[in-house]
Coordinates of C-alpha atoms in Angstrom, one line a residue:
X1 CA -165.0 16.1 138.7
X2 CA -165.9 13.6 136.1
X3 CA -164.8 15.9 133.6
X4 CA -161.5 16.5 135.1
X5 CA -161.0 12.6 135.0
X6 CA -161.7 12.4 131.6
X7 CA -159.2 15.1 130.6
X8 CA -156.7 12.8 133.1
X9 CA -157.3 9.6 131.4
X10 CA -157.0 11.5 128.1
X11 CA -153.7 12.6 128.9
X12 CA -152.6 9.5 130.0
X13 CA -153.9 7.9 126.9
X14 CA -152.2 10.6 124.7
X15 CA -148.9 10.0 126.7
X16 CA -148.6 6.5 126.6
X17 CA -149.9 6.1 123.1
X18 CA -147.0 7.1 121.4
X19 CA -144.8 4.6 123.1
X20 CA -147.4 1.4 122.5
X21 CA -147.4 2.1 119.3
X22 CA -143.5 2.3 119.1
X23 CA -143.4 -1.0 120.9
X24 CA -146.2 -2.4 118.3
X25 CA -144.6 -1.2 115.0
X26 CA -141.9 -3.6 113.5
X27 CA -138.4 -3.1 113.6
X28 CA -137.5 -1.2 110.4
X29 CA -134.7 -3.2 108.7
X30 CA -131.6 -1.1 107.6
X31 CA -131.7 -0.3 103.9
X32 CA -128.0 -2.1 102.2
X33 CA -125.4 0.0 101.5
X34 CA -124.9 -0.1 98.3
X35 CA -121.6 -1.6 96.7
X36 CA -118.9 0.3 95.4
X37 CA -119.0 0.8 91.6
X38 CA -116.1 -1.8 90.7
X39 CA -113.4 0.5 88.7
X40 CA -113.0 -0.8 85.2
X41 CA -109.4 -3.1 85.4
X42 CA -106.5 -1.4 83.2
X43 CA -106.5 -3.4 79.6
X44 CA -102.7 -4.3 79.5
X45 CA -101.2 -4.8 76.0
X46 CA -101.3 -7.3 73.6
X47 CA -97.4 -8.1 74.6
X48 CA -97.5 -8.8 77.5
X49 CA -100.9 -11.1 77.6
X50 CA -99.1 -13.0 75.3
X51 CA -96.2 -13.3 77.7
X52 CA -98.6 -14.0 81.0
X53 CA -100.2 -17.0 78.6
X54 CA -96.4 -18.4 77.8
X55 CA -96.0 -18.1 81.8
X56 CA -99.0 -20.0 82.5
X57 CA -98.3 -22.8 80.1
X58 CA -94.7 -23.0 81.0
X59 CA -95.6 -25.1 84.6
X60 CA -98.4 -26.8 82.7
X61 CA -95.3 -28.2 80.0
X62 CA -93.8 -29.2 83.0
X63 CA -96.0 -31.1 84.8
X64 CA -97.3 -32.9 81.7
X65 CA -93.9 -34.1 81.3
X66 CA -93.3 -35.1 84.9
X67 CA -96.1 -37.6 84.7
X68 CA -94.7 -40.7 83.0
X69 CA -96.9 -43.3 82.2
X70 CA -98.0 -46.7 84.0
X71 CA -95.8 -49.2 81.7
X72 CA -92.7 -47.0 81.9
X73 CA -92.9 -46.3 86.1
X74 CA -93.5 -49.8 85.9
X75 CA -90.6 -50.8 84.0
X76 CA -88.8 -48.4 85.8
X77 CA -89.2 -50.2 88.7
X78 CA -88.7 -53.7 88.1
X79 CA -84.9 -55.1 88.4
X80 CA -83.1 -55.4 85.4
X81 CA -83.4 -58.5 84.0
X82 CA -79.7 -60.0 82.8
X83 CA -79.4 -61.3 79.7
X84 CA -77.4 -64.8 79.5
X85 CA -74.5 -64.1 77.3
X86 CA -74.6 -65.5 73.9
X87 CA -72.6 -68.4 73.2
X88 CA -69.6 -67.1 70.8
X89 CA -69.2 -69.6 68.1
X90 CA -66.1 -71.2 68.0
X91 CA -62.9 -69.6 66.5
X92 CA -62.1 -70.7 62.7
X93 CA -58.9 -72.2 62.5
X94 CA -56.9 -69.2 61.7
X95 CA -54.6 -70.7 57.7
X96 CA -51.4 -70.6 58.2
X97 CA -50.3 -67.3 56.0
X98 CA -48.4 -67.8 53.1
X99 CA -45.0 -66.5 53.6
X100 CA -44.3 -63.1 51.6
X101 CA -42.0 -63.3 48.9
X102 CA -38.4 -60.7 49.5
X103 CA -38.2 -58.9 46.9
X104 CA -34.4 -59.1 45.0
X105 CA -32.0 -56.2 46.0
X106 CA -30.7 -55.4 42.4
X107 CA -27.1 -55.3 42.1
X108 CA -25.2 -52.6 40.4
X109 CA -22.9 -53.1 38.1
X110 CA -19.9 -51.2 37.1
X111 CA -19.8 -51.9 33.5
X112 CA -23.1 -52.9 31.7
X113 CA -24.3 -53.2 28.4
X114 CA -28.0 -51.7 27.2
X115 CA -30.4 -52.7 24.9
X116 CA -34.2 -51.6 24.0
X117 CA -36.5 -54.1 23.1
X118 CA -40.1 -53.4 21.1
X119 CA -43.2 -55.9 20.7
X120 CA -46.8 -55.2 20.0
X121 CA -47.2 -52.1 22.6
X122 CA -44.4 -53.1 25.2
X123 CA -41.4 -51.7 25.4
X124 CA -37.9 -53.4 26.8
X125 CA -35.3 -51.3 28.3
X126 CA -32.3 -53.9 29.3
X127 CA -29.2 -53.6 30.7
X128 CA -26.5 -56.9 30.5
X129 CA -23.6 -57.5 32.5
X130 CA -21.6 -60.1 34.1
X131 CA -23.3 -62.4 36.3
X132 CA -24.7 -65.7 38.0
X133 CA -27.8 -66.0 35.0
X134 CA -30.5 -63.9 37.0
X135 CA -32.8 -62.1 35.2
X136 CA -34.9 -59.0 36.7
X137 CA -38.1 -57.7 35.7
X138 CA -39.4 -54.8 37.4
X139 CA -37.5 -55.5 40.3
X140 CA -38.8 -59.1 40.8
X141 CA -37.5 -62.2 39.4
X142 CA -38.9 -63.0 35.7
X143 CA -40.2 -66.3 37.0
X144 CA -42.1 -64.5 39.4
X145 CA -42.9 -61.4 37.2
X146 CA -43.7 -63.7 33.9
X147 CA -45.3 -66.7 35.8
X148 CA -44.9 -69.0 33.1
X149 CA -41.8 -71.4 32.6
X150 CA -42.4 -70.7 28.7
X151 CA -42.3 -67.3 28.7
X152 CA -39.2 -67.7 30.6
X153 CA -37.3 -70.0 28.4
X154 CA -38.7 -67.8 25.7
X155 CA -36.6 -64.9 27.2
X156 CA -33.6 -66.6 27.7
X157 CA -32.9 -67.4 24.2
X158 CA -30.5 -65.5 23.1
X159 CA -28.1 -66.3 26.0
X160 CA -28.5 -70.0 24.7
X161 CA -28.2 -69.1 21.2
X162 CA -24.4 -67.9 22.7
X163 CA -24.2 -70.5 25.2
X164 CA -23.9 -67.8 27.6
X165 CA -26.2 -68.8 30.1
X166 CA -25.3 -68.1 33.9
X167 CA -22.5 -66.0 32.4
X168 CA -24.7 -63.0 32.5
X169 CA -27.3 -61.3 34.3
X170 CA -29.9 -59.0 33.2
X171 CA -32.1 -55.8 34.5
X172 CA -35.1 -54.8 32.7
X173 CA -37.6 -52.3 32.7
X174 CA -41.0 -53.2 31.2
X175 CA -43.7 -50.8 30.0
X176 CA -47.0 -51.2 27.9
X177 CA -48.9 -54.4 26.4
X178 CA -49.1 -57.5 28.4
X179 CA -46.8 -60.6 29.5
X180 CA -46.7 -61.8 26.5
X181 CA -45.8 -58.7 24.2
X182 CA -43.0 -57.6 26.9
X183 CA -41.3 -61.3 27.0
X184 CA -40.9 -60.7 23.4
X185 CA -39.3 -57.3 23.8
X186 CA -37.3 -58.6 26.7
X187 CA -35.9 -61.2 24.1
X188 CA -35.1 -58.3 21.7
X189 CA -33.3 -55.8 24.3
X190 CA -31.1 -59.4 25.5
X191 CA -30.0 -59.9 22.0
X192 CA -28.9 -56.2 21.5
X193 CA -27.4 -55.4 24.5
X194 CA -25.4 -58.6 24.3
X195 CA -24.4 -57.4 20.2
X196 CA -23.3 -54.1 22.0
X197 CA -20.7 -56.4 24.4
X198 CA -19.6 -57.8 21.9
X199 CA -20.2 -57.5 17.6
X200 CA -18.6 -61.2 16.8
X201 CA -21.8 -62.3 18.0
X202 CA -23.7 -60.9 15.2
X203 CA -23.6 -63.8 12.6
X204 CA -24.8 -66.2 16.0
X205 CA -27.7 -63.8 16.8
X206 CA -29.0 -63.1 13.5
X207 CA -29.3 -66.9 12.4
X208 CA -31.4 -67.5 15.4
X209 CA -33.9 -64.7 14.0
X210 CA -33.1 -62.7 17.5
X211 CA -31.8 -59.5 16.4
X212 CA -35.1 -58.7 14.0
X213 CA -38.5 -57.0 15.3
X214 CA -41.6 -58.7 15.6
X215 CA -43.7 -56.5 12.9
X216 CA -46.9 -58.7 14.1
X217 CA -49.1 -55.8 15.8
X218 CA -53.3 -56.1 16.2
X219 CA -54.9 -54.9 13.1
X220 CA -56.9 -52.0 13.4
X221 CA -61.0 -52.1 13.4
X222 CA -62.6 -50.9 10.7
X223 CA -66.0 -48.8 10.2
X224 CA -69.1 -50.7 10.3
X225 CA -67.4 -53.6 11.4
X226 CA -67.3 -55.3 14.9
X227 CA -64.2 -55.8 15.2
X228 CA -61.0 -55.7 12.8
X229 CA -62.7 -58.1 10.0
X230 CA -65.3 -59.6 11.9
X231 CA -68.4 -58.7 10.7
X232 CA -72.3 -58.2 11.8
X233 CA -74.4 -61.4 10.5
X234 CA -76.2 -60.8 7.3
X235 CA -80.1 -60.8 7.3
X236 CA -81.4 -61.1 3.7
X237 CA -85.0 -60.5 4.7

């Protein structure tokens, strides 16, 4: 009998063993999965990396540029300020302008007498014919065109020399030299053209010296000379 309840007990023992020492024995923790071997990312080409880098700077520009700074918001946002208006200085007296001088509607004669007239560089074309005494020069009077009373005077002498003065008037065309040089070649196409009117006025004219050409002309310069005999200072040392 006793042996038959040791065989029992080790049956039991045997039976339940198992299942203490299940209950005993620690949980065995699950091994981790392991990860997926990440595939290696496709290398994209040089062209368009360089394009995805312009893409990404592009917004960066942008905002860099959106932001303004502090003193510019600031001015931004303060009211204009007005600005008196600066006092204009009074207005000059405006001088009264000189009234512009009409220039002479030449007449035009149906008979007239011509003359040419040569001194120093000018030349004197001139045309005579009955008149009021009004002498033209260039289309202005030669008051006006000569602006000295000499020079005028100085023109009218051969009608003097005739005692035809405000008998005739006179249209000239004047080239070359200066005032001076074309009153005296004025004075020699006067003198001629009123010889071609009329030839008894010859002997009048040529006692008055009129009817002759002033040979007077600037002497020429010469080498190593300043000026026609003007010369450079001597130095004897």
């Amino acid at each position: 009998m006793a042996e038959e309840k040791k065989t029992a007990k080790a049956e039991e023992a045997e039976a339940t063993a198992p299942v203490e020492a299940a209950e005993k024995a620690p949980a065995k923790k699950a091994a981790p999965k392991k990860a997926a071997a990440k595939k290696p990312a496709a290398k994209k080409p040089a062209a368009e990396k360089a394009a995805d880098e312009k893409a990404e700077e592009k917004p960066a520009a942008k905002k860099t540029a959106e932001k303004k700074p502090a003193a510019e918001k600031a001015a931004e946002e303060a009211p204009a300020k007005v600005k008196p208006a600066a006092e204009k200085p009074a207005a000059k007296p405006v001088a009264a302008a000189k009234p512009a001088k009409e220039k002479p509607v030449l007449p035009k004669p149906t008979v007239a007498y011509q003359g040419t007239g040569r001194r120093k560089n000018a030349v004197a074309r001139v045309r005579v014919f009955a008149g009021t005494g009004k002498i033209y020069c260039n289309g202005q009077y030669a008051e006006d065109y000569f602006g000295r009373e000499a020079l005028k005077t100085f023109v009218e002498a051969p009608l003097r020399a005739i005692d035809a003065v405000g008998k005739f008037d006179v249209i000239a065309l004047l080239s070359g030299g200066g005032i001076s040089g074309q009153a005296g070649a004025l004075r020699l196409g006067i003198a001629r053209a009123l010889l071609a009117s009329d030839e008894e006025l010859r002997g009048e004219l040529k006692r008055a010296g009129l009817l002759s050409r002033d040979p007077r002309m600037v002497e020429r310069k010469k080498y190593g000379l300043k000026k026609a005999r003007k010369r450079p200072q001597f130095s004897k040392r």
